[in-house]
Amino acid sequence: MSRAPDPALRPALAGAAALCAVIGLARFGYVPLFPALVAGGWVGGGEAGALGAINFTGYLAGALLGPLVGLRLGTRRALDAGMALAALSFLASALHPAAPWGFPWLAAWRAAAGLAGGVTMALVGPAVQAVTEPARRGRAGGLVISGVGAGVVLASLLVPALVSTGGLSAAWAGLGLAIAALWAFAHPRWPGAPVAPSTAAPATGPTRAPASLILAYTLSAAGMAAPMVYLGDLAARGHGMGVAAAGLVWAFFGLGGLLGTLSGGRAADRLGARAMPLWMAAQVAALAAALLPHPAAVPIAALLSGFSGIGISAVALARLRAATGADTARHWSRATALYAGAQALTGYALAVLFAWAGDAHAPVFLAGLVLSLAGLIVARRED
């Protein structure tokens, strides 16, 4: 006789579905679409890179506005609004060939998708932590962030199939419908009231997050901008492997993300300050692998990129919770905003570099490696 799902994990499952939709699909689903958009003539290589940077900017705005939106609408309604906007952004992008605005049309909706992701990421992790018993918070946090990796895997399967059967418009629309389905699953399971004070961590005054933790997390974001936008294109056009291969490579990224997040929360609970350097070391190895000339290195780079780039959010959330207790939501919102800001600035710089280099990938991934090395050095000093 099968066991029913643990009711205490219902909010975490809702959070996982939300991040699967607004980050795994709405944000990272763009990576396997990148080479198909260029090959289909919708945008040029530089414009495709700029769309990735614009999405980062929308994510930054959402991370900054998330606490305010949550305060005005309530967390549950704010999460509903984020998922609705994410679905709408993809359905609207499917209309691109019929729209007279071309690149600006896609840019506006990629910004909207980023906004939805930033609001949701800023709110859902702390909301789930607040309704989860302290002993289960590491597991719950890892489960929530694992939704990102699951979404990446789903996108890697859906995008090549949709592009090959129905074209780019079908791919955009299919992802939009998948986001809507995940919203329908998550809505009745949204986090409710926080756990009773008797089972929660003791209330304290405002606390200070470890500065080195926040800085390392920010540098991780900057270093990961390269694989989070260009990894699929590196496989498809850089190594001549084709659009289908880009989807397969992105599946490795998602699988790595699942491993990194499901283990990240527990590792942070058990290893403490030693967890962050481990995840940053994996990121350095990922960027180094992306620079290797052989195509066989790309799946390795993808797996390590997902493990570190997505998993580090679970590590950082758990470390912040341990350091700041009941003040986690405020610090996580700031950490998410800094993460988003670093990726937005780096994303624009990389788009310019990519266009200047004639769509050459090596300079982009070399920049990511340097930033990741800086993050590793800082992570080793976490206080």
Short mmCIF file of C-alpha atoms in Angstrom, two decimals:
data_model
loop_
_atom_site.label_atom_id
_atom_site.label_comp_id
_atom_site.label_asym_id
_atom_site.label_seq_id
_atom_site.Cartn_x
_atom_site.Cartn_y
_atom_site.Cartn_z
CA MET A 1 0.00 0.00 0.00
CA SER A 2 1.52 3.34 -1.08
CA ARG A 3 2.09 6.06 1.45
CA ALA A 4 0.38 9.41 1.00
CA PRO A 5 2.65 12.44 0.58
CA ASP A 6 3.64 14.06 3.87
CA PRO A 7 1.15 16.92 4.40
CA ALA A 8 3.93 18.98 5.97
CA LEU A 9 5.69 19.02 2.60
CA ARG A 10 2.70 20.36 0.65
CA PRO A 11 3.94 23.99 0.79
CA ALA A 12 7.42 22.84 -0.29
CA LEU A 13 5.90 20.98 -3.25
CA ALA A 14 3.98 24.13 -4.19
CA GLY A 15 7.20 26.13 -3.95
CA ALA A 16 9.00 23.59 -6.11
CA ALA A 17 6.23 23.81 -8.74
CA ALA A 18 6.42 27.61 -8.67
CA LEU A 19 10.18 27.69 -9.24
CA CYS A 20 9.88 24.94 -11.83
CA ALA A 21 7.55 27.27 -13.73
CA VAL A 22 8.96 30.78 -13.27
CA ILE A 23 12.68 29.90 -13.15
CA GLY A 24 13.13 26.45 -14.71
CA LEU A 25 10.77 27.09 -17.64
CA ALA A 26 10.20 30.85 -17.88
CA ARG A 27 13.83 31.79 -17.31
CA PHE A 28 16.03 28.85 -18.22
CA GLY A 29 13.73 27.50 -20.92
CA TYR A 30 15.17 30.32 -23.01
CA VAL A 31 18.62 28.69 -23.16
CA PRO A 32 17.69 25.84 -25.56
CA LEU A 33 15.53 28.35 -27.46
CA PHE A 34 18.54 30.66 -28.01
CA PRO A 35 20.10 28.82 -31.00
CA ALA A 36 16.69 28.05 -32.49
CA LEU A 37 15.74 31.75 -32.43
CA VAL A 38 18.96 32.65 -34.23
CA ALA A 39 18.65 29.79 -36.74
CA GLY A 40 15.00 30.70 -37.38
CA GLY A 41 15.86 34.32 -38.10
CA TRP A 42 13.79 35.75 -35.24
CA VAL A 43 16.87 37.50 -33.79
CA GLY A 44 20.62 37.74 -34.36
CA GLY A 45 23.23 36.29 -32.03
CA GLY A 46 23.84 39.60 -30.26
CA GLU A 47 20.12 40.23 -29.90
CA ALA A 48 19.59 36.75 -28.46
CA GLY A 49 22.27 37.47 -25.86
CA ALA A 50 20.64 40.82 -25.10
CA LEU A 51 17.29 39.08 -24.50
CA GLY A 52 18.99 36.98 -21.85
CA ALA A 53 20.37 40.12 -20.19
CA ILE A 54 16.95 41.81 -20.37
CA ASN A 55 15.45 38.82 -18.58
CA PHE A 56 18.09 39.24 -15.86
CA THR A 57 17.03 42.89 -15.52
CA GLY A 58 13.40 41.93 -15.09
CA TYR A 59 14.48 39.39 -12.48
CA LEU A 60 16.33 42.15 -10.61
CA ALA A 61 13.22 44.35 -10.62
CA GLY A 62 11.12 41.44 -9.35
CA ALA A 63 13.57 40.63 -6.58
CA LEU A 64 13.53 44.26 -5.42
CA LEU A 65 9.74 44.56 -5.66
CA GLY A 66 8.95 41.11 -4.28
CA PRO A 67 8.66 42.06 -0.59
CA LEU A 68 6.50 45.08 -1.44
CA VAL A 69 4.25 43.04 -3.73
CA GLY A 70 3.94 40.38 -1.03
CA LEU A 71 3.04 43.03 1.54
CA ARG A 72 0.41 44.66 -0.68
CA LEU A 73 -1.19 41.55 -2.15
CA GLY A 74 -0.34 38.94 0.45
CA THR A 75 2.11 36.14 -0.30
CA ARG A 76 -0.43 33.78 -1.84
CA ARG A 77 -1.85 36.36 -4.26
CA ALA A 78 1.64 37.61 -5.12
CA LEU A 79 2.70 34.07 -6.03
CA ASP A 80 -0.42 33.67 -8.16
CA ALA A 81 0.37 36.94 -9.93
CA GLY A 82 3.95 35.83 -10.62
CA MET A 83 2.88 32.56 -12.20
CA ALA A 84 0.15 34.22 -14.25
CA LEU A 85 2.62 36.78 -15.61
CA ALA A 86 5.13 34.05 -16.47
CA ALA A 87 2.52 32.09 -18.43
CA LEU A 88 1.31 35.22 -20.23
CA SER A 89 4.86 36.21 -21.21
CA PHE A 90 5.36 32.97 -23.13
CA LEU A 91 1.96 32.96 -24.76
CA ALA A 92 2.57 36.55 -25.92
CA SER A 93 6.05 35.67 -27.23
CA ALA A 94 4.45 33.04 -29.45
CA LEU A 95 2.79 35.91 -31.35
CA HIS A 96 6.15 37.41 -32.37
CA PRO A 97 5.91 36.66 -36.11
CA ALA A 98 2.49 38.37 -36.24
CA ALA A 99 3.58 41.31 -34.07
CA PRO A 100 4.85 44.44 -35.85
CA TRP A 101 7.38 45.30 -33.12
CA GLY A 102 9.92 42.50 -33.64
CA PHE A 103 12.78 42.48 -31.12
CA PRO A 104 11.15 45.02 -28.73
CA TRP A 105 8.12 42.73 -28.43
CA LEU A 106 10.25 39.81 -27.30
CA ALA A 107 12.34 42.07 -25.09
CA ALA A 108 9.28 43.34 -23.22
CA TRP A 109 7.99 39.85 -22.54
CA ARG A 110 11.40 38.48 -21.56
CA ALA A 111 11.56 41.32 -19.03
CA ALA A 112 8.08 40.34 -17.79
CA ALA A 113 9.17 36.72 -17.38
CA GLY A 114 12.17 37.89 -15.37
CA LEU A 115 9.94 40.09 -13.20
CA ALA A 116 7.72 37.10 -12.43
CA GLY A 117 10.74 34.99 -11.52
CA GLY A 118 12.25 37.62 -9.24
CA VAL A 119 9.03 38.20 -7.30
CA THR A 120 8.46 34.47 -6.86
CA MET A 121 12.03 33.67 -5.85
CA ALA A 122 12.06 36.49 -3.29
CA LEU A 123 8.86 35.26 -1.63
CA VAL A 124 8.43 31.52 -1.95
CA GLY A 125 11.56 30.24 -0.17
CA PRO A 126 11.10 32.26 3.04
CA ALA A 127 7.33 31.58 2.97
CA VAL A 128 7.89 27.83 2.91
CA GLN A 129 10.59 28.07 5.58
CA ALA A 130 8.18 30.02 7.81
CA VAL A 131 5.55 27.26 7.75
CA THR A 132 8.00 24.37 8.12
CA GLU A 133 9.19 22.92 11.41
CA PRO A 134 12.84 23.82 12.12
CA ALA A 135 14.03 20.20 11.85
CA ARG A 136 12.65 19.95 8.29
CA ARG A 137 13.72 23.33 6.92
CA GLY A 138 16.90 22.13 5.24
CA ARG A 139 15.00 19.38 3.44
CA ALA A 140 12.13 21.71 2.54
CA GLY A 141 14.47 24.40 1.22
CA GLY A 142 16.27 21.90 -0.99
CA LEU A 143 12.95 20.58 -2.28
CA VAL A 144 11.75 24.09 -3.19
CA ILE A 145 14.92 25.03 -5.09
CA SER A 146 14.96 21.60 -6.79
CA GLY A 147 11.98 22.82 -8.78
CA VAL A 148 14.41 24.91 -10.82
CA GLY A 149 16.36 21.84 -11.92
CA ALA A 150 13.17 19.95 -12.66
CA GLY A 151 12.00 22.82 -14.85
CA VAL A 152 15.29 22.87 -16.72
CA VAL A 153 14.98 19.15 -17.46
CA LEU A 154 11.39 19.63 -18.58
CA ALA A 155 12.37 22.54 -20.85
CA SER A 156 15.22 20.53 -22.35
CA LEU A 157 12.72 17.85 -23.35
CA LEU A 158 9.91 20.14 -24.47
CA VAL A 159 11.78 22.75 -26.52
CA PRO A 160 13.43 20.48 -29.13
CA ALA A 161 10.23 18.45 -29.53
CA LEU A 162 8.04 21.54 -29.90
CA VAL A 163 10.44 23.33 -32.25
CA SER A 164 10.78 20.28 -34.52
CA THR A 165 7.03 19.63 -34.71
CA GLY A 166 5.44 23.06 -34.58
CA GLY A 167 8.16 25.67 -34.87
CA LEU A 168 9.20 28.45 -32.53
CA SER A 169 5.70 29.77 -31.90
CA ALA A 170 4.61 26.32 -30.76
CA ALA A 171 7.61 26.13 -28.42
CA TRP A 172 6.76 29.44 -26.76
CA ALA A 173 3.08 28.50 -26.44
CA GLY A 174 3.82 25.00 -25.18
CA LEU A 175 6.03 26.32 -22.40
CA GLY A 176 3.36 28.86 -21.50
CA LEU A 177 0.75 26.12 -21.13
CA ALA A 178 3.14 24.02 -19.04
CA ILE A 179 3.60 27.00 -16.69
CA ALA A 180 -0.17 27.36 -16.41
CA ALA A 181 -0.49 23.66 -15.50
CA LEU A 182 2.13 24.02 -12.76
CA TRP A 183 0.25 27.04 -11.44
CA ALA A 184 -2.92 24.96 -11.20
CA PHE A 185 -1.01 22.38 -9.15
CA ALA A 186 0.63 24.91 -6.83
CA HIS A 187 -2.32 27.23 -6.12
CA PRO A 188 -4.19 25.04 -3.57
CA ARG A 189 -0.90 24.21 -1.80
CA TRP A 190 0.53 27.71 -1.26
CA PRO A 191 2.14 28.30 2.18
CA GLY A 192 -0.33 29.47 4.81
CA ALA A 193 0.25 30.92 8.26
CA PRO A 194 3.73 30.57 9.86
CA VAL A 195 4.36 27.77 12.33
CA ALA A 196 3.42 28.45 15.93
CA PRO A 197 6.02 30.34 17.97
CA SER A 198 6.49 27.29 20.22
CA THR A 199 7.96 25.28 17.34
CA ALA A 200 9.67 28.08 15.49
CA ALA A 201 13.10 29.53 16.11
CA PRO A 202 13.12 32.10 18.92
CA ALA A 203 12.20 35.58 17.78
CA THR A 204 15.11 37.98 17.78
CA GLY A 205 15.81 41.53 16.72
CA PRO A 206 17.28 42.47 13.34
CA THR A 207 20.34 40.38 12.50
CA ARG A 208 23.25 40.79 10.14
CA ALA A 209 23.90 38.29 7.37
CA PRO A 210 27.51 37.13 6.88
CA ALA A 211 29.00 39.59 4.39
CA SER A 212 31.27 37.01 2.75
CA LEU A 213 28.29 34.68 2.19
CA ILE A 214 26.33 37.38 0.38
CA LEU A 215 29.36 38.47 -1.67
CA ALA A 216 30.19 34.90 -2.68
CA TYR A 217 26.56 34.34 -3.71
CA THR A 218 26.67 37.54 -5.78
CA LEU A 219 29.92 36.54 -7.52
CA SER A 220 28.44 33.12 -8.19
CA ALA A 221 25.58 34.85 -10.00
CA ALA A 222 27.96 36.91 -12.12
CA GLY A 223 30.03 33.88 -13.06
CA MET A 224 26.96 31.81 -13.90
CA ALA A 225 25.60 34.38 -16.36
CA ALA A 226 27.68 32.78 -19.11
CA PRO A 227 26.34 29.19 -18.89
CA MET A 228 22.83 30.38 -17.99
CA VAL A 229 22.56 32.16 -21.36
CA TYR A 230 25.17 30.73 -23.72
CA LEU A 231 25.63 27.07 -22.81
CA GLY A 232 22.99 25.77 -25.22
CA ASP A 233 24.37 27.92 -28.01
CA LEU A 234 27.89 26.71 -27.21
CA ALA A 235 26.72 23.17 -27.94
CA ALA A 236 24.48 23.97 -30.92
CA ARG A 237 26.55 26.52 -32.83
CA GLY A 238 29.90 26.67 -31.04
CA HIS A 239 30.56 22.93 -31.47
CA GLY A 240 28.15 22.37 -34.37
CA MET A 241 26.05 19.84 -32.44
CA GLY A 242 22.66 21.24 -33.48
CA VAL A 243 19.53 22.44 -31.66
CA ALA A 244 18.56 18.96 -30.48
CA ALA A 245 21.96 18.58 -28.81
CA ALA A 246 21.43 21.90 -27.08
CA GLY A 247 18.31 20.46 -25.47
CA LEU A 248 20.19 17.35 -24.36
CA VAL A 249 23.01 19.42 -22.89
CA TRP A 250 20.46 21.51 -21.05
CA ALA A 251 18.97 18.34 -19.59
CA PHE A 252 22.37 17.65 -18.02
CA PHE A 253 22.25 21.15 -16.54
CA GLY A 254 18.84 20.39 -15.03
CA LEU A 255 19.94 17.04 -13.64
CA GLY A 256 22.91 18.75 -12.05
CA GLY A 257 20.55 21.33 -10.59
CA LEU A 258 18.40 18.62 -9.04
CA LEU A 259 21.43 16.99 -7.44
CA GLY A 260 22.83 20.31 -6.27
CA THR A 261 19.63 21.53 -4.66
CA LEU A 262 18.44 18.30 -3.07
CA SER A 263 21.85 17.90 -1.43
CA GLY A 264 22.56 21.61 -0.90
CA GLY A 265 20.21 22.30 2.00
CA ARG A 266 21.29 19.21 3.92
CA ALA A 267 24.97 19.87 3.19
CA ALA A 268 24.65 23.40 4.55
CA ASP A 269 23.01 22.04 7.71
CA ARG A 270 25.77 19.45 8.23
CA LEU A 271 28.89 21.24 6.92
CA GLY A 272 28.07 24.82 7.88
CA ALA A 273 30.47 27.35 6.34
CA ARG A 274 32.32 24.61 4.44
CA ALA A 275 29.38 24.03 2.08
CA MET A 276 29.64 27.30 0.13
CA PRO A 277 33.27 26.77 -0.99
CA LEU A 278 32.41 23.26 -2.21
CA TRP A 279 29.63 24.55 -4.46
CA MET A 280 31.82 27.42 -5.72
CA ALA A 281 34.62 24.95 -6.53
CA ALA A 282 32.14 22.98 -8.64
CA GLN A 283 31.24 26.20 -10.46
CA VAL A 284 34.90 26.93 -11.22
CA ALA A 285 35.28 23.41 -12.62
CA ALA A 286 32.15 23.93 -14.75
CA LEU A 287 33.43 27.12 -16.37
CA ALA A 288 36.84 25.55 -16.94
CA ALA A 289 35.20 22.57 -18.66
CA ALA A 290 33.20 24.89 -20.93
CA LEU A 291 36.48 26.31 -22.24
CA LEU A 292 37.84 22.92 -23.30
CA PRO A 293 37.85 22.51 -27.11
CA HIS A 294 36.32 19.02 -27.28
CA PRO A 295 32.49 18.73 -27.57
CA ALA A 296 32.49 15.94 -24.97
CA ALA A 297 33.36 18.54 -22.33
CA VAL A 298 30.06 20.41 -22.83
CA PRO A 299 27.81 17.87 -21.00
CA ILE A 300 30.31 17.83 -18.12
CA ALA A 301 30.22 21.61 -17.99
CA ALA A 302 26.42 21.49 -18.06
CA LEU A 303 26.14 18.97 -15.21
CA LEU A 304 28.57 20.90 -13.00
CA SER A 305 26.97 24.25 -13.90
CA GLY A 306 23.55 23.04 -12.83
CA PHE A 307 24.89 21.45 -9.65
CA SER A 308 26.67 24.63 -8.59
CA GLY A 309 24.69 27.44 -10.19
CA ILE A 310 21.26 26.24 -9.06
CA GLY A 311 22.30 24.27 -6.00
CA ILE A 312 24.10 27.21 -4.47
CA SER A 313 20.74 28.91 -3.88
CA ALA A 314 19.72 26.05 -1.58
CA VAL A 315 23.06 26.32 0.23
CA ALA A 316 22.80 30.10 0.59
CA LEU A 317 19.18 29.94 1.81
CA ALA A 318 20.06 27.36 4.47
CA ARG A 319 23.14 29.31 5.59
CA LEU A 320 21.11 32.52 5.82
CA ARG A 321 18.43 30.79 7.84
CA ALA A 322 21.07 29.49 10.26
CA ALA A 323 22.67 32.93 10.58
CA THR A 324 19.60 35.18 10.70
CA GLY A 325 16.74 33.01 12.04
CA ALA A 326 13.38 34.77 11.89
CA ASP A 327 14.97 37.61 9.88
CA THR A 328 15.64 35.29 6.92
CA ALA A 329 13.01 36.77 4.59
CA ARG A 330 14.54 40.25 4.68
CA HIS A 331 18.07 39.00 4.07
CA TRP A 332 17.00 36.51 1.39
CA SER A 333 15.20 39.27 -0.49
CA ARG A 334 18.39 41.35 -0.48
CA ALA A 335 20.52 38.38 -1.47
CA THR A 336 18.15 37.62 -4.36
CA ALA A 337 18.29 41.26 -5.49
CA LEU A 338 22.09 41.30 -5.42
CA TYR A 339 22.16 37.99 -7.29
CA ALA A 340 19.84 39.40 -9.93
CA GLY A 341 21.73 42.68 -10.20
CA ALA A 342 25.03 40.89 -10.71
CA GLN A 343 23.54 38.72 -13.44
CA ALA A 344 21.88 41.67 -15.16
CA LEU A 345 25.09 43.73 -15.29
CA THR A 346 27.18 40.74 -16.32
CA GLY A 347 24.57 39.68 -18.86
CA TYR A 348 24.70 43.01 -20.71
CA ALA A 349 28.50 43.02 -20.61
CA LEU A 350 28.62 39.49 -22.00
CA ALA A 351 26.13 40.35 -24.76
CA VAL A 352 28.42 43.18 -25.89
CA LEU A 353 31.47 40.92 -25.61
CA PHE A 354 29.74 38.13 -27.54
CA ALA A 355 28.75 40.44 -30.40
CA TRP A 356 32.19 42.09 -30.45
CA ALA A 357 33.89 38.68 -30.62
CA GLY A 358 31.78 37.63 -33.60
CA ASP A 359 29.65 35.14 -31.65
CA ALA A 360 32.78 33.47 -30.22
CA HIS A 361 32.04 31.71 -26.93
CA ALA A 362 35.51 31.47 -25.37
CA PRO A 363 35.72 35.11 -24.18
CA VAL A 364 32.28 34.83 -22.55
CA PHE A 365 33.11 31.67 -20.61
CA LEU A 366 36.58 32.95 -19.69
CA ALA A 367 34.96 35.98 -18.06
CA GLY A 368 32.65 33.64 -16.16
CA LEU A 369 35.63 31.59 -14.97
CA VAL A 370 37.41 34.66 -13.59
CA LEU A 371 34.30 35.78 -11.70
CA SER A 372 33.76 32.27 -10.35
CA LEU A 373 37.34 32.08 -9.07
CA ALA A 374 36.76 35.36 -7.23
CA GLY A 375 33.62 33.87 -5.69
CA LEU A 376 35.53 30.79 -4.53
CA ILE A 377 38.16 32.92 -2.83
CA VAL A 378 35.48 34.91 -0.99
CA ALA A 379 33.50 31.79 -0.04
CA ARG A 380 36.52 30.37 1.73
CA ARG A 381 36.39 33.38 4.04
CA GLU A 382 32.73 33.03 5.05
CA ASP A 383 32.34 34.16 8.64
#
